[in-house]
Amino acid sequence: MSTAPVLSAVDVTKHFVVRGAVGDSAVVRAVENASVDLHAGRIVAVVGESGSGKTTLARMLARFYDPTAGEIRLDGVSVSGRPTRAYHQDVQLIFQDPFGSLNPVHRVRHNLDRALRIHDRRMSAAERRRRAVELLERVSLTPGEDFLDKFPHELSGGQRQRVVIARALAVGPKVLLGDEPISMLDVSIRLEMLNLLDRLRREDGLALLYITHDIASARYVCDDVIVMYAGEMVEGGPKDEVIARPAHPYTKLLVESSPDPDRVGTVSRDELFDDAEALGEPPSLIEPPEGCRFHPRCPFAMERCRSEAPPRTDVGGGHWARCWLHQEGRAHEIGESTFAAALTRRDEQVRA
Amino acid sequence: MTADTRADADRLVAAARAGQDEQAQADPVLDVRDLTVSYIGPDGGTVACRDVSFQLGRGEVLGIAGESGSGKSTLITALTRLQRPPATTTAGSIVFHPAGRPGIDLVPLGARALRKLRWTSMSIVLQSAMDALNPVMRLGDQFADVLRTHNRGMDRAAARTRTTELLGMVGISADRARSFPHEMSGGMRQRATIALALACSPQLVVMDEPTTAVDVVMQRQILAQVLRLRRELGFAVIIVTHDLSLLLEVADRIAIMYAGRIVEIGSARALYRSPAHPYTRGLRDSFPPLHAPLTTLHGIPGTPPDLRRLPSGCPFHPRCPVAVDACSTTPPPLVSLPEQAAECLLLTNEEAS
C-alpha cells in the first residue's frame, strides 16, 4: 500500500474490570495487541465469533473506549483523551440495530437535520433540507423528499439502516466503521446494503471497517480480512488468500464451519457433518489460556503453544498469521485435511 | 474430485433424497392439508398462513425458510398447537401418525389429549435457550420434571440416570446437571434444550431457529449432533430458519414460504441447483458464495407485502424480476416438477419462460 492509512489502531489492548457480587473484581482481557490500518477507498473486514473482541476494537476506533494500552492514530497523528467533535466528523460508527439507533419520536428529517446542524452551524435551514434529501438519495432512498417526513417505525429494517448510514454520512466522514450493519436485516436486502457500502468506498473514497461473523459476506464486500479469536488477531491478509488458504488453524475451522451450499450434491450430508460434534468453544477472557489462546482446541498444538504466544509470521503477499506451525516448518499440515478430521486424528493418537 | 466421481456422487445423493420423498408419501409422520391460520382482529382476520400442505416422512429433515413475516413462526406454532389468540387455525388438518397407530388430527384436539402427545410424540426446540430453560432451576431438576411428568412411574434415581444419558448425547458432562442455566455458555444451553426435547423419545422434533443465537462453529456442532441423533433415534425434524444457505446443507427437503404460502417445496439439491420459483432463486442468490468466483448480487428488491393488503394475483409479482401481466391478476397454480413443486404462473407457460 503506497498511501498512508487514514485511521489506525496500533497495538491496542483493552481490559475491562468487572466487579463481582462480594467486592471481588476480575479483569476481562477483551482485546490484546490488535493493529489495523484503514485506507481511503478500501474495506477491511474483521471476522470472528461473539466475544472475539471485534466490537471492542470498533469502539476503540470510534473512541467510545480508551485503549488500556496502544494508540489510535487519525491521519498519522496519535489521538487520546476525550474525542472531539472534529474526530467524529472524520470517523463514524454504524451499529447493528437500526431499530435502536434512530430516535423513534422524531421524523427522518429531524434525525438527519440534527447531525447536519451539530457539525456545521452556519448551514441555513433550506440548505440543510437540500442536503438531507441529497443524503437520502445517496443511500438509494428515492425520492428523498418522500422519506423526510416519515417516522422510523414507518420504515422497513433496510430503509432504517439506510437512514442510519445517511446520518453517518451527513458529517462528511473519511472513515465508516460498521459493526455488524446487516446482521439484523432480512437476507433478501442484505446484499443491497453491502453494495451500498461498496459504492461509498468506490465513489466517495471512504475507508471502511466491516465487522461481521459472516465470512461469506466479508468476502463479498471487503479487500482485506482480519480474523480475531478470543481478543487476539490471529490471521490477516487479502480476502481470497485468507479464505482459500487459511494459515491459522482457527481460520480454517471458521471457514469450514460456515455454510457453503456449493457443497450440496457433491458431498453427502453425513460427510459434511462428520467429526463436527466436538469442536470446542472459545475460552473465558478472564483467564485466557497461556501461550496461544487457541491451543486447547487446536489439533496441531505443540508444547511451545502452551507457554509462548506465537509471533506474527508473514506468509507472503501481505498474508500473515500468528501460529507456531510456521516457525516449526509444519505449516503445510493446516491444509492437509479438514480441521475436524485433524482433531479426530489427534484424539485417536492421544487414546492410543 | 473428478467430473465423473462428482456426477456419481450427485446421482447417489439425488437417489437417496428422491427415495426419502417417496418415503414421505408412503409413511408420513405428519400430513398437513390446507392449513390456514388467521390473526383475528376487530376488523376481521389477517391470514398469516394460507392453504399450507405438506407431508413429512419418518426420520426426514424438512427445512422451512422465508423472510421475517413470511409466516414460518405462525406455521410451526400452529403445527405444535402452541399458538395463542388472536392466532386461530381457521381451516385445514394436521394429521400426526404415531408409529403403528392410526393418525390423529391435531387441530380439533383438546388440551388434555394434546398433553398426552407433547414431549412423548412431538417436542419443540425454541430459538432462545435462555427463555426455554427455567433460570431458577438446576438443569437436572428441569430434566427430572419433564421425565417424571410424562412417565409417572419413573423414580428420582431413574430420572437422574436418564438425564446423564441425555446430556451425554449432546456432549455435556453429567456434573452439569447441578448447574443453573446462567452458568453455562449459550451453545451449551442450546444443546441442553435439544437434549430436553429428546427426553421422552418423540417422533417429531420442531426446531425454531435453533442455531441463530450461536456462532457458526457451535452451529455446526449442534447440527452434527442433531443429525447423528436423528440417525440413531429415527425422529423427524422440522427446522425453521431464515438462513437458506444452512438449510441447504442440513435438510432433505426444503419449503420456501412467502406471504403465508409455501411457494416452493422440494429436495435441497433441486432448490439449490434449479429453483423453480423466482423468489427461491432470489433467496438463493442472496447468499454470497464462500469459494466460487464473486459476481455482483442484488438480493431481492423491495420488501415483503403487508399481509393485510396482499397484492392481487401472485403475492410476489411486485418484486418479481420475471413477472408478466397475468401475474398481477391470476393466482398461480401449484405446478409439480420431478424433484419439486412450485406456485408460479410461468411454469405453466413454456413460451413465457
XYZ file of C-alpha atoms in Angstrom:
705
model
C 0.000 0.000 0.000
C 1.530 3.281 -1.067
C -0.850 5.698 0.631
C -0.761 6.393 4.334
C -3.624 4.968 6.396
C -6.444 7.325 7.401
C -7.141 5.606 10.681
C -5.010 3.075 12.533
C -5.061 1.111 15.704
C -1.505 0.440 16.806
C -1.059 -2.445 19.240
C -4.233 -1.588 21.125
C -5.276 -3.516 24.202
C -8.479 -3.183 26.157
C -9.055 -4.662 29.585
C -12.365 -4.231 31.378
C -12.614 -4.506 35.128
C -15.781 -6.319 36.190
C -16.897 -6.418 39.788
C -18.453 -9.476 41.363
C -21.172 -9.540 43.999
C -18.902 -9.676 47.037
C -16.482 -6.938 46.140
C -14.026 -9.083 44.215
C -13.111 -7.931 40.755
C -11.768 -9.556 37.655
C -10.113 -8.306 34.507
C -11.647 -9.236 31.170
C -8.927 -9.191 28.512
C -11.225 -8.216 25.652
C -8.624 -7.136 23.098
C -4.888 -7.806 23.206
C -2.293 -6.077 20.985
C -4.516 -5.539 17.960
C -3.385 -3.455 14.991
C -5.311 -2.425 11.926
C -4.829 0.196 9.208
C -7.787 1.648 7.315
C -7.018 3.204 3.927
C -9.130 5.523 1.807
C -11.159 3.540 -0.733
C -10.591 0.176 0.927
C -12.687 -2.116 3.095
C -11.168 -4.180 5.863
C -13.365 -6.895 7.357
C -12.869 -8.142 10.881
C -14.416 -11.567 11.373
C -14.732 -13.645 14.496
C -17.222 -15.208 16.867
C -19.039 -13.331 19.609
C -16.621 -12.424 22.357
C -13.655 -12.319 19.991
C -13.206 -8.587 20.589
C -14.354 -7.219 17.229
C -16.909 -4.807 18.668
C -14.491 -3.606 21.337
C -11.960 -2.898 18.592
C -14.523 -0.864 16.625
C -15.448 1.069 19.720
C -11.827 1.909 20.417
C -11.503 3.150 16.848
C -14.649 5.256 17.354
C -13.133 6.293 20.698
C -16.082 5.219 22.794
C -13.472 3.380 24.830
C -9.936 4.473 25.586
C -7.420 1.711 24.907
C -5.732 0.289 28.012
C -2.504 0.274 26.002
C -1.503 1.198 22.475
C -2.813 4.097 20.433
C -5.300 5.215 17.831
C -3.937 7.394 15.011
C -6.011 9.593 12.732
C -4.061 10.737 9.664
C -0.907 9.577 11.395
C -1.495 11.689 14.498
C -1.981 9.922 17.807
C -5.263 10.841 19.490
C -6.221 10.354 23.104
C -8.470 11.692 25.819
C -11.989 12.916 25.180
C -12.854 12.632 21.488
C -13.506 15.993 19.887
C -16.350 16.874 17.563
C -13.779 17.105 14.794
C -12.853 13.464 15.401
C -16.404 12.310 14.882
C -16.634 14.432 11.795
C -13.980 12.125 10.376
C -14.922 8.814 11.967
C -18.484 7.495 12.208
C -19.755 4.239 13.682
C -22.844 2.350 12.472
C -24.461 -0.059 14.897
C -26.048 -3.410 14.339
C -29.545 -2.476 15.406
C -31.267 0.062 13.124
C -34.267 -0.004 15.473
C -32.290 1.238 18.435
C -30.140 3.831 16.713
C -32.792 6.229 15.394
C -34.825 8.417 17.719
C -38.301 6.877 17.390
C -40.260 10.017 18.287
C -38.692 12.136 15.555
C -39.105 12.099 11.824
C -36.278 11.195 9.453
C -35.890 14.905 8.719
C -35.084 15.661 12.370
C -32.692 12.727 12.708
C -30.669 13.955 9.712
C -31.064 17.652 10.405
C -29.595 17.289 13.861
C -26.416 15.708 12.545
C -26.101 18.444 9.903
C -26.721 21.222 12.420
C -24.304 19.977 15.039
C -21.481 19.641 12.588
C -21.979 22.838 10.610
C -23.706 25.619 12.482
C -23.546 28.066 9.620
C -25.710 25.979 7.344
C -29.154 27.527 6.730
C -32.370 25.574 7.233
C -33.060 25.490 3.494
C -29.528 24.315 2.821
C -29.873 21.560 5.452
C -33.107 20.364 3.894
C -31.462 20.177 0.481
C -28.533 18.237 1.982
C -30.898 15.865 3.789
C -32.643 14.997 0.507
C -29.257 14.508 -1.158
C -28.134 12.183 1.607
C -31.283 10.087 1.399
C -30.831 9.728 -2.347
C -27.177 8.847 -1.816
C -28.306 5.785 0.135
C -30.942 4.958 -2.524
C -33.975 6.183 -0.628
C -35.567 7.850 -3.636
C -37.218 10.224 -3.989
C -35.624 11.611 -0.836
C -38.476 14.091 -0.310
C -40.855 11.206 0.366
C -38.802 9.942 3.257
C -38.156 13.208 5.089
C -41.436 13.184 6.981
C -41.541 9.523 7.883
C -41.094 8.232 11.390
C -38.631 5.382 11.933
C -41.479 2.928 12.644
C -42.909 3.616 9.183
C -39.745 2.310 7.547
C -38.627 -1.259 6.973
C -35.448 -2.501 8.645
C -33.433 -1.979 5.489
C -34.739 1.550 4.980
C -33.967 2.379 8.588
C -30.398 1.159 8.257
C -30.064 3.331 5.137
C -31.218 6.343 7.142
C -28.624 5.469 9.790
C -25.941 5.394 7.094
C -27.231 8.677 5.605
C -26.948 10.260 9.032
C -23.399 8.993 9.410
C -22.584 10.491 6.010
C -24.129 13.847 6.984
C -20.918 14.977 8.647
C -18.764 14.079 5.651
C -16.654 11.400 7.344
C -13.477 9.850 5.978
C -13.979 6.610 7.860
C -17.075 4.493 8.387
C -16.998 1.733 10.992
C -19.795 -0.804 10.536
C -20.448 -3.097 13.492
C -22.491 -5.976 12.023
C -24.502 -3.459 9.968
C -26.528 -6.102 8.116
C -26.988 -8.908 10.593
C -30.417 -7.738 11.769
C -31.762 -7.245 8.255
C -33.670 -9.746 6.157
C -31.404 -11.777 3.922
C -33.025 -10.511 0.727
C -31.934 -6.908 1.408
C -28.502 -7.540 2.928
C -26.724 -7.546 -0.418
C -28.044 -4.142 -1.426
C -26.687 -2.797 1.842
C -23.287 -4.315 1.099
C -23.463 -2.912 -2.434
C -24.110 0.498 -0.864
C -21.007 0.192 1.318
C -19.056 -0.795 -1.781
C -20.330 2.287 -3.626
C -19.355 4.586 -0.754
C -15.893 3.115 -0.851
C -15.507 3.389 -4.625
C -17.231 6.685 -5.331
C -16.597 8.653 -2.152
C -13.259 7.092 -1.266
C -14.344 6.262 2.268
C -12.185 3.999 4.395
C -14.382 1.241 5.787
C -14.160 -1.272 8.589
C -16.740 -4.041 8.247
C -17.258 -6.140 11.345
C -19.112 -9.404 10.901
C -19.384 -13.011 11.972
C -20.311 -13.999 8.412
C -17.225 -14.817 6.361
C -19.143 -15.094 3.084
C -20.468 -11.534 3.376
C -16.985 -10.307 4.341
C -15.568 -11.924 1.239
C -18.286 -10.343 -0.889
C -17.505 -6.774 0.082
C -14.018 -6.422 1.563
C -10.468 -6.189 0.247
C -8.633 -7.491 3.287
C -9.837 -9.646 6.112
C -8.610 -9.985 9.693
C -9.627 -12.932 11.856
C -9.984 -12.459 15.602
C -10.086 -15.168 18.224
C -10.503 -14.632 21.973
C -9.382 -10.989 21.814
C -6.413 -11.502 19.518
C -5.862 -11.051 15.817
C -4.734 -14.447 14.603
C -4.589 -14.003 10.840
C -4.986 -11.361 8.173
C -4.401 -10.557 4.534
C -6.083 -10.334 1.131
C -9.522 -11.941 1.471
C -9.165 -14.713 -1.073
C -5.767 -15.752 0.263
C -7.079 -15.972 3.816
C -10.320 -17.774 2.947
C -8.929 -20.169 0.345
C -5.610 -20.900 2.096
C -6.005 -20.290 5.828
C -2.640 -20.007 7.569
C -4.088 -20.359 11.075
C -5.982 -23.447 12.280
C -8.744 -21.274 13.749
C -9.417 -19.563 10.431
C -9.661 -22.978 8.858
C -12.192 -24.043 11.490
C -14.223 -20.884 10.913
C -14.254 -21.224 7.123
C -15.138 -24.920 7.259
C -17.951 -24.287 9.732
C -19.597 -21.647 7.550
C -22.462 -22.851 5.360
C -21.370 -23.385 1.771
C -24.276 -24.530 -0.403
C -21.855 -25.236 -3.243
C -21.010 -28.432 -1.406
C -24.632 -29.624 -1.645
C -24.933 -32.524 -4.028
C -21.197 -33.098 -4.284
C -20.625 -34.245 -0.720
C -23.124 -36.307 1.247
C -24.657 -34.734 4.306
C -23.119 -37.256 6.670
C -19.694 -36.434 5.305
C -20.384 -32.732 5.668
C -21.114 -33.021 9.362
C -18.744 -35.867 10.169
C -16.401 -35.286 13.097
C -18.025 -31.911 13.771
C -19.576 -32.773 17.122
C -16.815 -31.691 19.477
C -15.046 -28.675 18.056
C -14.909 -26.859 21.388
C -15.764 -23.350 22.486
C -13.832 -20.096 22.949
C -12.220 -19.629 26.370
C -13.167 -17.214 29.114
C -11.354 -13.915 28.662
C -10.925 -13.525 32.396
C -8.349 -16.285 32.490
C -7.458 -16.901 28.860
C -5.152 -19.846 28.102
C -1.419 -19.189 28.334
C 0.629 -19.093 25.166
C -1.569 -19.253 22.077
C -5.170 -18.726 23.176
C -6.345 -21.299 20.655
C -4.078 -24.120 21.829
C -6.657 -26.051 23.926
C -8.800 -26.569 20.782
C -6.032 -26.890 18.248
C -5.307 -30.329 16.734
C -1.748 -29.246 15.905
C -0.829 -27.836 19.335
C 2.748 -28.405 20.472
C 4.481 -27.907 23.813
C 5.553 -24.445 22.791
C 1.961 -23.345 22.021
C 1.007 -23.910 25.667
C 3.505 -21.442 27.063
C 4.634 -18.913 24.457
C 2.426 -16.563 22.460
C 3.183 -17.127 18.772
C 4.815 -14.272 16.826
C 3.375 -12.841 13.634
C 4.704 -14.679 10.578
C 4.397 -13.219 7.089
C 3.475 -15.901 4.613
C 3.730 -13.681 1.524
C 1.570 -11.231 -0.418
C 0.502 -9.355 2.712
C -0.897 -12.551 4.258
C 0.178 -13.206 7.846
C -0.701 -15.458 10.798
C 0.202 -15.856 14.423
C 0.870 -19.566 14.702
C 3.901 -21.591 15.796
C 3.413 -24.074 12.954
C 5.024 -21.537 10.640
C 8.117 -21.283 12.837
C 8.414 -25.056 13.145
C 8.136 -25.849 9.435
C 4.771 -27.564 9.932
C 2.541 -25.009 8.187
C 1.708 -27.467 5.387
C -0.238 -29.605 7.898
C -3.001 -26.978 8.100
C -4.086 -27.601 4.527
C -3.765 -31.389 4.525
C -7.192 -32.320 5.903
C -10.257 -30.686 7.374
C -9.971 -29.231 10.851
C -12.498 -31.747 12.196
C -10.600 -34.682 10.691
C -7.317 -33.410 12.146
C -8.988 -33.146 15.541
C -10.321 -36.707 15.346
C -6.879 -37.952 14.334
C -5.247 -36.203 17.274
C -7.788 -37.654 19.713
C -7.111 -41.126 18.355
C -3.386 -40.629 18.840
C -3.938 -39.410 22.398
C -6.010 -42.503 23.158
C -3.514 -44.887 21.550
C -12.762 -34.848 -7.242
C -13.009 -35.681 -10.951
C -16.055 -34.774 -13.010
C -17.029 -38.444 -13.141
C -16.973 -39.134 -9.437
C -18.752 -35.861 -8.824
C -21.527 -36.866 -11.199
C -21.695 -40.213 -9.426
C -21.956 -38.533 -6.059
C -24.666 -36.274 -7.484
C -26.654 -39.262 -8.662
C -26.262 -41.067 -5.365
C -27.361 -38.090 -3.334
C -30.268 -37.438 -5.698
C -31.353 -41.059 -5.499
C -31.140 -41.055 -1.716
C -33.168 -37.880 -1.450
C -35.751 -38.868 -4.043
C -36.142 -42.074 -2.036
C -36.925 -40.012 1.001
C -39.623 -38.143 -0.925
C -41.316 -41.416 -1.757
C -40.934 -42.489 1.827
C -42.630 -39.251 2.934
C -45.652 -40.153 0.859
C -45.726 -43.807 1.808
C -45.263 -43.481 5.566
C -45.665 -39.916 6.745
C -45.299 -38.931 10.377
C -47.112 -35.676 9.683
C -49.646 -34.891 6.988
C -50.652 -31.232 6.768
C -53.500 -30.275 4.445
C -54.759 -26.813 3.502
C -53.766 -25.333 6.830
C -54.896 -21.732 7.203
C -54.104 -19.606 10.225
C -55.513 -16.128 10.861
C -54.879 -13.463 13.414
C -58.363 -12.394 14.381
C -58.732 -8.669 14.966
C -61.514 -6.109 15.334
C -61.576 -5.518 11.577
C -61.658 -9.177 10.545
C -58.758 -11.550 10.248
C -55.261 -11.308 8.845
C -54.337 -14.554 7.162
C -50.710 -15.291 8.077
C -50.641 -18.830 6.758
C -52.751 -19.847 3.790
C -53.543 -23.311 2.364
C -50.304 -24.877 3.555
C -49.972 -28.556 2.637
C -47.012 -30.873 3.004
C -46.042 -34.290 4.228
C -43.157 -35.173 6.465
C -41.672 -38.661 6.278
C -40.458 -40.637 9.276
C -36.917 -39.560 10.104
C -36.935 -36.874 7.452
C -35.414 -33.397 7.900
C -37.668 -30.719 6.429
C -36.426 -27.144 6.362
C -38.737 -24.142 6.263
C -37.167 -20.897 5.061
C -38.500 -17.420 4.498
C -38.053 -13.785 5.413
C -39.482 -12.255 8.564
C -43.237 -12.010 8.227
C -43.445 -14.905 5.774
C -45.478 -16.976 8.227
C -42.900 -19.561 9.281
C -43.340 -18.998 13.011
C -47.122 -18.887 12.618
C -46.918 -22.216 10.817
C -44.900 -24.015 13.456
C -46.876 -22.695 16.402
C -49.979 -23.958 14.590
C -48.358 -27.337 13.913
C -47.419 -27.786 17.552
C -50.730 -26.276 18.704
C -48.796 -23.735 20.753
C -50.494 -20.779 19.109
C -52.256 -18.269 21.309
C -55.124 -15.952 20.458
C -55.523 -13.934 18.335
C -53.884 -16.625 16.152
C -56.516 -19.161 15.147
C -56.433 -22.152 12.845
C -59.384 -21.436 10.587
C -59.135 -24.333 8.159
C -57.231 -27.479 7.334
C -55.921 -30.506 9.156
C -52.659 -31.599 10.774
C -52.677 -35.370 10.947
C -49.998 -36.867 13.147
C -49.262 -40.566 12.575
C -47.719 -42.265 15.606
C -45.725 -45.357 14.559
C -48.073 -48.313 14.106
C -51.181 -46.468 15.257
C -53.911 -44.607 13.361
C -53.450 -40.935 12.581
C -54.749 -38.173 14.855
C -55.859 -34.759 13.609
C -54.265 -32.244 15.976
C -56.498 -29.317 15.001
C -59.645 -30.233 16.970
C -57.730 -31.812 19.877
C -58.324 -30.559 23.410
C -55.702 -29.614 25.971
C -55.730 -32.982 27.752
C -55.309 -35.033 24.600
C -52.564 -32.706 23.375
C -50.718 -33.035 26.651
C -50.509 -36.782 26.085
C -48.776 -36.184 22.774
C -46.424 -33.443 23.846
C -42.852 -34.478 24.517
C -43.615 -38.180 24.050
C -44.692 -37.802 20.407
C -43.662 -34.325 19.408
C -41.483 -31.689 21.003
C -40.118 -28.273 20.199
C -36.748 -26.527 20.492
C -37.089 -22.785 20.773
C -34.762 -20.139 19.447
C -33.660 -18.682 22.729
C -32.447 -21.356 25.109
C -32.356 -18.804 27.902
C -36.120 -18.370 27.609
C -36.809 -22.072 27.198
C -34.954 -23.085 30.361
C -36.132 -22.109 33.818
C -33.489 -19.707 35.180
C -34.063 -20.607 38.834
C -33.939 -24.397 38.464
C -30.875 -26.563 38.147
C -30.596 -28.283 34.788
C -31.033 -31.762 36.280
C -34.254 -30.772 38.038
C -35.703 -29.500 34.774
C -34.959 -32.820 33.113
C -36.424 -34.739 36.044
C -39.503 -32.536 35.895
C -40.159 -33.378 32.250
C -39.284 -37.057 32.594
C -41.440 -37.668 35.641
C -44.396 -35.635 34.346
C -44.594 -37.727 31.208
C -43.746 -41.023 32.880
C -45.395 -41.188 36.285
C -43.704 -44.443 37.186
C -40.172 -43.081 36.946
C -38.372 -42.592 40.274
C -35.741 -39.983 41.074
C -32.776 -42.290 40.590
C -34.034 -43.432 37.184
C -34.634 -39.820 36.160
C -31.061 -38.958 37.172
C -29.658 -41.823 35.120
C -31.725 -40.827 32.103
C -30.658 -37.163 32.497
C -26.991 -38.171 32.447
C -27.654 -40.238 29.353
C -29.487 -37.379 27.598
C -26.813 -34.811 28.437
C -24.182 -37.259 27.252
C -25.913 -37.477 23.879
C -25.193 -33.799 23.257
C -21.711 -33.857 24.772
C -22.485 -32.281 28.137
C -20.834 -33.880 31.152
C -23.042 -35.321 33.889
C -21.864 -32.887 36.572
C -23.554 -30.090 34.602
C -26.898 -31.375 35.881
C -26.075 -29.380 39.020
C -25.644 -26.132 37.036
C -28.096 -23.316 36.588
C -28.698 -22.083 33.025
C -26.757 -18.847 33.590
C -23.655 -20.841 34.494
C -23.486 -22.360 31.030
C -22.437 -20.899 27.681
C -25.054 -20.124 25.041
C -24.025 -23.121 22.970
C -24.241 -25.477 25.925
C -27.679 -24.141 26.873
C -28.921 -24.670 23.349
C -27.597 -28.232 23.350
C -29.290 -28.801 26.706
C -32.660 -27.699 25.269
C -32.176 -30.151 22.406
C -31.444 -32.954 24.874
C -34.526 -31.879 26.826
C -36.680 -32.021 23.689
C -35.495 -35.599 23.141
C -36.158 -36.615 26.752
C -39.260 -38.689 26.027
C -38.171 -40.062 22.624
C -40.507 -38.057 20.374
C -41.085 -38.980 16.746
C -41.130 -35.373 15.630
C -38.937 -32.507 16.812
C -39.746 -28.979 15.653
C -36.832 -26.548 15.830
C -37.435 -22.815 15.596
C -34.193 -21.066 14.592
C -32.233 -23.475 16.815
C -28.823 -22.030 15.989
C -29.496 -18.366 15.265
C -28.228 -17.257 18.660
C -24.941 -19.198 18.473
C -21.780 -18.784 16.425
C -21.044 -20.758 13.257
C -18.683 -23.246 14.880
C -21.194 -24.063 17.619
C -23.945 -24.137 14.992
C -22.059 -26.815 13.130
C -21.532 -28.851 16.302
C -25.184 -28.636 17.282
C -26.409 -29.650 13.836
C -23.894 -32.503 13.654
C -25.296 -33.796 16.940
C -28.907 -33.404 15.815
C -28.213 -35.273 12.587
C -26.439 -38.141 14.381
C -29.204 -38.446 16.992
C -31.795 -38.438 14.219
C -29.927 -41.282 12.550
C -29.758 -43.239 15.798
C -33.228 -42.495 17.166
C -35.191 -42.031 13.950
C -37.155 -38.875 14.782
C -38.233 -36.481 12.042
C -37.168 -32.838 12.188
C -38.803 -29.627 11.036
C -36.225 -26.894 11.164
C -37.208 -23.281 10.630
C -34.701 -20.576 9.813
C -34.097 -17.533 7.662
C -30.697 -18.957 6.733
C -31.298 -20.845 3.498
C -27.584 -21.493 2.989
C -27.581 -23.521 6.180
C -30.792 -25.411 5.353
C -29.364 -26.429 2.005
C -26.686 -28.358 3.864
C -28.870 -29.863 6.593
C -32.309 -30.592 5.164
C -33.552 -33.406 2.942
C -36.329 -31.223 1.607
C -36.990 -27.506 1.930
C -40.204 -25.486 1.881
C -39.907 -21.814 0.938
C -42.547 -19.529 2.442
C -43.646 -16.186 1.104
C -46.595 -14.118 2.322
C -48.019 -17.056 4.269
C -47.828 -19.648 1.485
C -45.395 -22.387 0.645
C -44.343 -21.123 -2.792
C -41.904 -23.933 -3.471
C -41.068 -27.266 -1.861
C -38.573 -29.840 -2.995
C -35.277 -31.564 -2.392
C -32.493 -29.337 -1.083
C -30.431 -30.165 -4.118
C -33.151 -29.209 -6.611
C -33.868 -25.942 -4.804
C -30.217 -25.014 -4.945
C -29.315 -26.247 -8.430
C -32.560 -25.434 -10.226
C -35.025 -23.375 -8.182
C -38.374 -23.191 -9.981
C -39.871 -20.138 -8.256
C -38.310 -16.716 -8.877
C -38.482 -15.997 -5.137
C -36.495 -19.137 -4.321
C -33.952 -18.101 -6.933
C -33.729 -14.625 -5.395
C -33.339 -16.040 -1.914
C -30.633 -18.440 -3.044
C -28.778 -15.601 -4.731
C -28.949 -13.524 -1.564
C -26.120 -15.575 -0.068
C -22.734 -14.672 -1.489
C -20.569 -17.734 -2.157
C -17.748 -18.740 0.151
C -15.398 -20.037 -2.541
C -16.953 -19.644 -6.008
C -15.986 -16.584 -8.102
C -17.736 -13.403 -6.967
C -20.248 -11.505 -9.067
C -22.367 -8.527 -8.089
C -25.530 -9.813 -6.443
C -28.662 -7.836 -5.733
C -30.778 -9.894 -3.376
C -34.479 -9.272 -3.886
C -35.512 -5.653 -4.366
C -38.482 -4.340 -2.422
C -39.980 -5.595 0.814
C -42.367 -8.429 1.685
C -46.019 -7.417 1.354
C -48.298 -6.326 4.154
C -50.419 -9.398 4.870
C -53.473 -7.199 5.393
C -53.153 -5.827 1.878
C -51.829 -8.625 -0.265
C -51.144 -7.835 -3.925
C -53.627 -9.389 -6.345
C -52.660 -12.458 -8.325
C -49.267 -13.794 -7.233
C -48.249 -12.074 -3.988
C -44.643 -11.942 -5.211
C -45.374 -10.203 -8.538
C -44.464 -6.636 -7.433
C -40.936 -7.804 -6.555
C -40.584 -10.431 -9.244
C -37.935 -9.782 -11.915
C -39.661 -12.009 -14.479
C -43.331 -11.190 -13.836
C -45.671 -10.946 -16.824
C -49.006 -9.091 -16.949
C -51.043 -12.126 -15.998
C -49.114 -12.460 -12.695
C -50.940 -9.460 -11.263
C -54.368 -10.945 -11.943
C -54.147 -14.741 -11.847
C -53.256 -16.609 -8.656
C -50.513 -19.044 -9.669
C -51.336 -22.767 -9.603
C -49.140 -25.343 -7.912
C -47.040 -26.995 -10.589
C -45.372 -30.344 -9.907
C -41.921 -30.965 -11.310
C -39.778 -34.112 -10.916
C -37.930 -33.017 -7.769
C -40.039 -30.104 -6.560
C -43.350 -28.274 -6.748
C -43.814 -24.509 -7.063
C -46.551 -21.920 -7.358
C -45.628 -19.858 -10.395
C -47.586 -18.982 -13.489
C -44.502 -19.080 -15.670
C -44.126 -22.796 -15.058
C -47.446 -23.447 -16.779
C -46.478 -21.457 -19.821
C -43.485 -22.639 -21.784
C -43.155 -19.585 -24.025
C -43.143 -17.188 -21.102
C -40.174 -18.889 -19.508
